[in-house]
GROMACS .gro file of C-alpha atoms in nm:
model
  335
    1GLY     CA    1   2.675  -2.808   4.266
    2GLY     CA    2   2.330  -2.745   4.118
    3ASN     CA    3   2.317  -2.387   4.237
    4THR     CA    4   2.154  -2.116   4.025
    5LEU     CA    5   2.294  -1.779   3.920
    6LEU     CA    6   2.029  -1.509   3.889
    7LEU     CA    7   2.019  -1.153   3.753
    8CYS     CA    8   1.797  -0.946   3.985
    9HIS     CA    9   1.691  -0.590   4.070
   10GLU     CA   10   1.726  -0.410   4.400
   11ASN     CA   11   1.588  -0.068   4.499
   12LEU     CA   12   1.832   0.152   4.688
   13TYR     CA   13   2.002   0.489   4.724
   14ASN     CA   14   2.365   0.554   4.641
   15HIS     CA   15   2.438   0.925   4.659
   16ARG     CA   16   2.771   0.885   4.480
   17ILE     CA   17   2.562   0.801   4.173
   18SER     CA   18   2.248   1.013   4.218
   19ASP     CA   19   2.020   1.166   4.479
   20LYS     CA   20   1.733   0.976   4.312
   21ARG     CA   21   1.623   0.630   4.419
   22LEU     CA   22   1.789   0.372   4.195
   23LEU     CA   23   1.667   0.049   4.042
   24ASP     CA   24   2.001  -0.130   4.079
   25ASP     CA   25   2.110  -0.459   3.923
   26CYS     CA   26   2.257  -0.744   4.124
   27PHE     CA   27   2.372  -1.101   4.066
   28ILE     CA   28   2.301  -1.370   4.322
   29GLU     CA   29   2.390  -1.737   4.349
   30VAL     CA   30   2.128  -1.941   4.534
   31ASP     CA   31   2.103  -2.305   4.635
   32TRP     CA   32   1.794  -2.524   4.617
   33GLN     CA   33   1.686  -2.403   4.963
   34GLY     CA   34   1.688  -2.042   4.843
   35GLN     CA   35   1.989  -1.934   5.047
   36ILE     CA   36   2.202  -1.664   4.889
   37LEU     CA   37   2.558  -1.797   4.871
   38TRP     CA   38   2.719  -1.513   4.671
   39GLN     CA   39   2.612  -1.171   4.549
   40TRP     CA   40   2.734  -0.876   4.346
   41HIS     CA   41   2.577  -0.529   4.328
   42ALA     CA   42   2.639  -0.297   4.032
   43ASN     CA   43   2.617   0.026   4.232
   44GLU     CA   44   2.909  -0.080   4.452
   45HIS     CA   45   3.136  -0.085   4.147
   46PHE     CA   46   3.034   0.251   3.999
   47THR     CA   47   3.381   0.402   4.036
   48GLU     CA   48   3.536   0.116   3.835
   49MET     CA   49   3.313   0.173   3.531
   50GLY     CA   50   3.505   0.463   3.383
   51PHE     CA   51   3.233   0.724   3.340
   52SER     CA   52   3.368   1.071   3.261
   53GLU     CA   53   3.292   1.366   3.489
   54ILE     CA   54   3.047   1.492   3.226
   55ALA     CA   55   2.871   1.154   3.217
   56LYS     CA   56   2.863   1.135   3.599
   57ASN     CA   57   2.702   1.479   3.611
   58ALA     CA   58   2.432   1.377   3.363
   59LEU     CA   59   2.379   1.045   3.540
   60PHE     CA   60   2.339   1.217   3.878
   61ARG     CA   61   2.070   1.448   3.742
   62ASN     CA   62   1.881   1.184   3.544
   63PRO     CA   63   1.976   0.819   3.612
   64ASN     CA   64   1.733   0.701   3.342
   65MET     CA   65   1.416   0.790   3.533
   66HIS     CA   66   1.108   0.638   3.370
   67ASP     CA   67   0.770   0.487   3.451
   68ASN     CA   68   0.886   0.131   3.391
   69GLY     CA   69   1.121   0.172   3.684
   70GLY     CA   70   0.837   0.278   3.910
   71GLY     CA   71   0.974   0.631   3.933
   72MET     CA   72   1.325   0.503   4.003
   73GLY     CA   73   1.646   0.542   3.808
   74ASP     CA   74   1.721   0.233   3.598
   75TRP     CA   75   2.073   0.372   3.574
   76MET     CA   76   2.261   0.075   3.423
   77HIS     CA   77   1.990  -0.170   3.307
   78ILE     CA   78   2.194  -0.489   3.293
   79ASN     CA   79   2.013  -0.716   3.049
   80SER     CA   80   2.253  -1.006   3.011
   81MET     CA   81   2.471  -1.203   3.251
   82SER     CA   82   2.642  -1.540   3.213
   83LEU     CA   83   2.945  -1.742   3.317
   84LEU     CA   84   3.234  -1.738   3.071
   85GLY     CA   85   3.277  -2.115   3.085
   86PRO     CA   86   3.593  -2.301   2.979
   87ASN     CA   87   3.791  -2.105   2.721
   88LYS     CA   88   4.129  -2.093   2.547
   89TRP     CA   89   4.232  -1.763   2.703
   90TYR     CA   90   4.221  -1.898   3.057
   91ALA     CA   91   4.381  -2.223   2.943
   92GLY     CA   92   4.663  -2.006   2.807
   93GLY     CA   93   4.713  -1.840   3.146
   94ASP     CA   94   4.497  -1.524   3.133
   95GLU     CA   95   4.329  -1.510   3.473
   96ARG     CA   96   4.076  -1.247   3.360
   97PHE     CA   97   3.888  -1.516   3.174
   98ALA     CA   98   3.848  -1.772   3.452
   99PRO     CA   99   3.551  -1.998   3.365
  100ASP     CA  100   3.361  -1.888   3.677
  101ASN     CA  101   3.402  -1.519   3.598
  102ILE     CA  102   3.088  -1.340   3.483
  103ILE     CA  103   3.031  -1.137   3.166
  104TRP     CA  104   2.749  -0.881   3.158
  105ASP     CA  105   2.631  -0.570   2.977
  106GLY     CA  106   2.451  -0.257   3.090
  107ARG     CA  107   2.219  -0.122   2.822
  108GLU     CA  108   2.186   0.232   2.956
  109GLY     CA  109   2.556   0.271   3.032
  110ASN     CA  110   2.687   0.129   2.701
  111VAL     CA  111   2.912  -0.093   2.913
  112CYS     CA  112   3.022  -0.454   2.857
  113ALA     CA  113   3.234  -0.607   3.132
  114ILE     CA  114   3.374  -0.918   3.296
  115ILE     CA  115   3.395  -0.941   3.675
  116ASP     CA  116   3.627  -1.156   3.884
  117ARG     CA  117   3.409  -1.401   4.072
  118GLN     CA  118   3.640  -1.396   4.376
  119THR     CA  119   3.690  -1.020   4.420
  120GLY     CA  120   3.391  -0.875   4.234
  121LYS     CA  121   3.627  -0.635   4.056
  122ILE     CA  122   3.588  -0.553   3.687
  123VAL     CA  123   3.880  -0.716   3.506
  124TRP     CA  124   3.780  -0.656   3.141
  125GLN     CA  125   3.562  -0.384   2.993
  126LEU     CA  126   3.429  -0.223   2.675
  127GLY     CA  127   3.279   0.127   2.697
  128PRO     CA  128   3.120   0.346   2.802
  129ASP     CA  129   3.313   0.590   2.579
  130TYR     CA  130   3.456   0.422   2.271
  131ALA     CA  131   3.633   0.738   2.152
  132LEU     CA  132   3.897   0.729   2.426
  133THR     CA  133   4.119   0.456   2.281
  134LYS     CA  134   4.242   0.350   1.940
  135GLU     CA  135   4.081   0.009   1.986
  136GLY     CA  136   3.750   0.166   2.088
  137ARG     CA  137   3.746   0.404   1.793
  138ARG     CA  138   3.809   0.109   1.563
  139ILE     CA  139   3.504  -0.069   1.704
  140GLY     CA  140   3.288   0.244   1.703
  141GLN     CA  141   3.040   0.349   1.971
  142ILE     CA  142   2.833   0.057   2.099
  143ILE     CA  143   2.486   0.172   2.205
  144GLY     CA  144   2.216  -0.003   2.408
  145GLN     CA  145   2.365  -0.347   2.347
  146HIS     CA  146   2.215  -0.684   2.445
  147HIS     CA  147   2.326  -1.043   2.503
  148VAL     CA  148   2.701  -0.995   2.537
  149HIS     CA  149   2.862  -1.335   2.593
  150MET     CA  150   3.168  -1.540   2.512
  151VAL     CA  151   3.127  -1.788   2.224
  152PRO     CA  152   3.139  -2.128   2.399
  153GLN     CA  153   3.430  -2.365   2.361
  154GLY     CA  154   3.387  -2.603   2.068
  155LEU     CA  155   3.197  -2.358   1.847
  156PRO     CA  156   3.343  -2.159   1.554
  157GLY     CA  157   3.481  -1.834   1.696
  158GLU     CA  158   3.518  -1.984   2.043
  159GLY     CA  159   3.651  -1.737   2.300
  160ASN     CA  160   3.540  -1.429   2.107
  161ILE     CA  161   3.285  -1.188   2.252
  162LEU     CA  162   2.954  -1.186   2.061
  163LEU     CA  163   2.689  -0.916   2.112
  164PHE     CA  164   2.397  -0.738   1.950
  165ASP     CA  165   2.482  -0.367   1.926
  166ASN     CA  166   2.133  -0.222   1.908
  167GLY     CA  167   2.193   0.142   1.834
  168GLY     CA  168   1.891   0.344   1.930
  169TRP     CA  169   1.949   0.568   2.232
  170ALA     CA  170   2.153   0.515   2.548
  171GLY     CA  171   2.446   0.645   2.750
  172TYR     CA  172   2.527   0.960   2.945
  173GLY     CA  173   2.720   1.263   2.822
  174MET     CA  174   2.710   1.629   2.732
  175PRO     CA  175   2.367   1.793   2.693
  176SER     CA  176   2.301   1.864   2.326
  177ASN     CA  177   2.027   1.942   2.078
  178THR     CA  178   1.922   1.575   2.095
  179SER     CA  179   1.963   1.534   2.473
  180LYS     CA  180   1.861   1.827   2.689
  181ASP     CA  181   2.005   1.682   3.009
  182GLY     CA  182   2.280   1.451   2.881
  183SER     CA  183   2.081   1.129   2.927
  184LYS     CA  184   2.049   0.896   2.627
  185ALA     CA  185   2.331   1.101   2.477
  186ASN     CA  186   2.434   0.845   2.214
  187ILE     CA  187   2.197   0.796   1.921
  188ARG     CA  188   2.228   0.576   1.612
  189ASP     CA  189   1.948   0.451   1.387
  190TYR     CA  190   2.082   0.109   1.288
  191SER     CA  191   2.195  -0.211   1.454
  192ARG     CA  192   2.507  -0.427   1.429
  193VAL     CA  193   2.611  -0.772   1.545
  194LEU     CA  194   2.973  -0.768   1.659
  195GLU     CA  195   3.220  -1.049   1.725
  196ILE     CA  196   3.524  -0.912   1.906
  197ASN     CA  197   3.854  -1.071   2.003
  198PRO     CA  198   3.873  -0.990   2.378
  199ILE     CA  199   4.254  -0.968   2.377
  200SER     CA  200   4.322  -0.749   2.071
  201LEU     CA  201   3.974  -0.587   2.076
  202LYS     CA  202   3.964  -0.627   1.697
  203VAL     CA  203   3.628  -0.690   1.532
  204VAL     CA  204   3.655  -1.043   1.392
  205TRP     CA  205   3.311  -1.046   1.226
  206GLU     CA  206   3.015  -0.811   1.209
  207LEU     CA  207   2.676  -0.779   1.047
  208SER     CA  208   2.487  -0.465   0.952
  209ALA     CA  209   2.230  -0.364   0.693
  210ALA     CA  210   2.510  -0.282   0.451
  211ASP     CA  211   2.661  -0.629   0.497
  212LEU     CA  212   2.322  -0.781   0.414
  213GLY     CA  213   2.322  -0.591   0.084
  214TYR     CA  214   2.037  -0.353   0.157
  215ALA     CA  215   2.050  -0.026  -0.039
  216PRO     CA  216   2.047   0.272  -0.056
  217PRO     CA  217   2.254   0.305   0.261
  218ILE     CA  218   2.051   0.550   0.472
  219ILE     CA  219   1.711   0.389   0.413
  220ALA     CA  220   1.868   0.042   0.416
  221ASN     CA  221   1.972   0.080   0.780
  222TYR     CA  222   1.609   0.040   0.884
  223HIS     CA  223   1.607  -0.307   0.726
  224PHE     CA  224   1.829  -0.421   1.014
  225TYR     CA  225   1.744  -0.214   1.318
  226SER     CA  226   1.619  -0.316   1.658
  227PRO     CA  227   1.663  -0.041   1.919
  228LEU     CA  228   1.532  -0.276   2.188
  229VAL     CA  229   1.586  -0.638   2.304
  230SER     CA  230   1.763  -0.878   2.053
  231SER     CA  231   2.050  -1.128   2.056
  232ALA     CA  232   2.300  -1.332   1.854
  233GLN     CA  233   2.396  -1.700   1.893
  234ARG     CA  234   2.683  -1.877   1.718
  235LEU     CA  235   2.575  -2.211   1.573
  236PRO     CA  236   2.782  -2.530   1.534
  237ASN     CA  237   2.784  -2.488   1.153
  238GLY     CA  238   2.950  -2.147   1.183
  239ASN     CA  239   2.637  -1.949   1.104
  240THR     CA  240   2.485  -1.703   1.351
  241LEU     CA  241   2.124  -1.701   1.466
  242ILE     CA  242   2.019  -1.339   1.516
  243THR     CA  243   1.714  -1.206   1.694
  244GLU     CA  244   1.617  -0.869   1.545
  245GLY     CA  245   1.374  -0.847   1.829
  246SER     CA  246   1.181  -0.522   1.784
  247ASP     CA  247   1.025  -0.661   1.467
  248GLY     CA  248   0.994  -1.020   1.586
  249ARG     CA  249   1.242  -1.134   1.321
  250LEU     CA  250   1.483  -1.428   1.344
  251ILE     CA  251   1.751  -1.483   1.080
  252GLU     CA  252   2.030  -1.733   1.035
  253VAL     CA  253   2.326  -1.573   0.859
  254THR     CA  254   2.640  -1.730   0.713
  255PRO     CA  255   2.988  -1.586   0.778
  256ASP     CA  256   2.956  -1.430   0.429
  257HIS     CA  257   2.634  -1.248   0.536
  258GLU     CA  258   2.387  -1.461   0.341
  259ILE     CA  259   2.049  -1.511   0.506
  260VAL     CA  260   1.975  -1.884   0.482
  261TRP     CA  261   1.674  -1.901   0.716
  262GLU     CA  262   1.426  -1.640   0.829
  263TRP     CA  263   1.113  -1.634   1.044
  264ILE     CA  264   0.896  -1.338   1.145
  265SER     CA  265   0.667  -1.389   1.442
  266PRO     CA  266   0.296  -1.372   1.352
  267TYR     CA  267   0.209  -1.356   1.722
  268TYR     CA  268   0.119  -1.008   1.844
  269THR     CA  269   0.063  -0.895   2.200
  270HIS     CA  270  -0.135  -0.589   2.298
  271ASN     CA  271   0.002  -0.336   2.539
  272GLU     CA  272  -0.279  -0.124   2.681
  273LYS     CA  273  -0.051   0.180   2.680
  274GLY     CA  274   0.068   0.131   2.325
  275PRO     CA  275   0.021  -0.043   1.992
  276LYS     CA  276   0.036  -0.415   1.930
  277ASN     CA  277   0.381  -0.560   1.874
  278ASN     CA  278   0.539  -0.894   1.790
  279MET     CA  279   0.865  -0.839   1.979
  280ILE     CA  280   1.092  -1.130   2.065
  281TYR     CA  281   1.330  -1.068   2.352
  282ARG     CA  282   1.582  -1.339   2.270
  283ALA     CA  283   1.582  -1.665   2.074
  284TYR     CA  284   1.809  -1.967   2.090
  285ARG     CA  285   1.842  -2.264   1.859
  286TYR     CA  286   1.891  -2.596   2.037
  287PRO     CA  287   1.916  -2.956   1.913
  288TYR     CA  288   1.622  -3.195   1.897
  289SER     CA  289   1.795  -3.403   2.167
  290TYR     CA  290   1.697  -3.134   2.421
  291VAL     CA  291   1.343  -3.275   2.405
  292PRO     CA  292   1.413  -3.650   2.381
  293GLN     CA  293   1.051  -3.752   2.436
  294GLU     CA  294   0.953  -3.591   2.104
  295PRO     CA  295   1.021  -3.769   1.773
  296THR     CA  296   1.289  -3.609   1.559
  297PRO     CA  297   1.110  -3.430   1.273
  298VAL     CA  298   1.200  -3.493   0.911
  299GLU     CA  299   1.376  -3.185   0.775
  300VAL     CA  300   1.269  -3.070   0.430
  301GLU     CA  301   1.490  -2.843   0.222
  302ILE     CA  302   1.328  -2.514   0.124
  303LYS     CA  303   1.490  -2.375  -0.187
  304PRO     CA  304   1.509  -1.998  -0.235
  305ILE     CA  305   1.230  -1.858  -0.452
  306ASP     CA  306   1.331  -1.705  -0.784
  307ASN     CA  307   1.238  -1.340  -0.732
  308VAL     CA  308   1.219  -1.282  -1.110
  309THR     CA  309   0.930  -1.518  -1.177
  310TYR     CA  310   0.821  -1.571  -0.814
  311ARG     CA  311   0.694  -1.923  -0.867
  312VAL     CA  312   0.629  -2.080  -0.528
  313PRO     CA  313   0.639  -2.464  -0.509
  314GLY     CA  314   0.328  -2.617  -0.661
  315ALA     CA  315   0.229  -2.300  -0.848
  316GLY     CA  316   0.290  -2.454  -1.190
  317ALA     CA  317   0.550  -2.377  -1.454
  318PHE     CA  318   0.607  -2.020  -1.559
  319GLY     CA  319   0.412  -1.936  -1.873
  320ALA     CA  320   0.185  -2.238  -1.842
  321LYS     CA  321  -0.117  -2.012  -1.834
  322LYS     CA  322  -0.207  -1.763  -2.100
  323ILE     CA  323  -0.025  -1.431  -2.064
  324ILE     CA  324  -0.255  -1.137  -2.123
  325ASP     CA  325  -0.103  -0.849  -2.316
  326ILE     CA  326  -0.230  -0.507  -2.211
  327PRO     CA  327  -0.231  -0.242  -2.488
  328GLY     CA  328   0.028   0.025  -2.425
  329THR     CA  329   0.246  -0.191  -2.198
  330LEU     CA  330   0.544  -0.411  -2.267
  331PRO     CA  331   0.474  -0.778  -2.184
  332TYR     CA  332   0.716  -0.977  -1.970
  333TYR     CA  333   0.852  -1.305  -2.101
  334GLN     CA  334   1.114  -1.523  -1.936
  335ASP     CA  335   1.359  -1.473  -2.224
   0.00000   0.00000   0.00000
């Protein structure tokens, strides 16, 4: 009815979680007059989230306390929330996937979940500990993820769960030589995009540095790594638009992992407390019809550049200019 669903923050105490003041996440539905018609608060569902006793202990002591939270514990850090929308699972009788149910993910908790709109209860969940089940071990630990959502009806992969698994540092667990108090206990220095069947929990499609053909493996991981922000959007042609946000990079990738379009933001912002960056939080592709008052631009094909000769369009034929031979070196010729 024209209402709006919002992801918000709320400052509060919940001593079942921590004795520290928390920066809690909440969802609210408001009408045009600003009246709150429905609300859901993450802290009230803490016991449903499946944290181990070890994780609860670490979370109590340090619920992700940092300056950005104003000295409060940003304990879950929900960064994505959306309605499921119409989908084949609900049409087939699975009530967990009712179109009005809400899917969300908590970056600091390594949790992805769906809540029942009527009861507020969690009815589907991934994480926080992916080692506990066979299905979870098959997926592998998801860390600091962003933009979990269900691929909309009518698109290739419809009904699957798509997310950007950042890696980086997140989660709560046992203190170790990389986490003195058990906060940010999970660490991984590469990112993945995952498409998961929500019924079988099998990974239907994924993308990592290795899939993109970067080598050698250890160094290659940094060629696809965004420990912060980021997203993935399924396109009507079956490709996926990916925001590798930490480096301001957008790529369109085919199901066979070929990059067919790429853009790196030249726009840098300056943070007084840190270096300049060109981060992009999340990007979407949308059709020209979204802005009907603008003329539809003429699309021009851009052919891949031959990396051997590196002749950009208009640069002239290879070998057209005199090639200078340098004594002591072997000249390069196209043949």
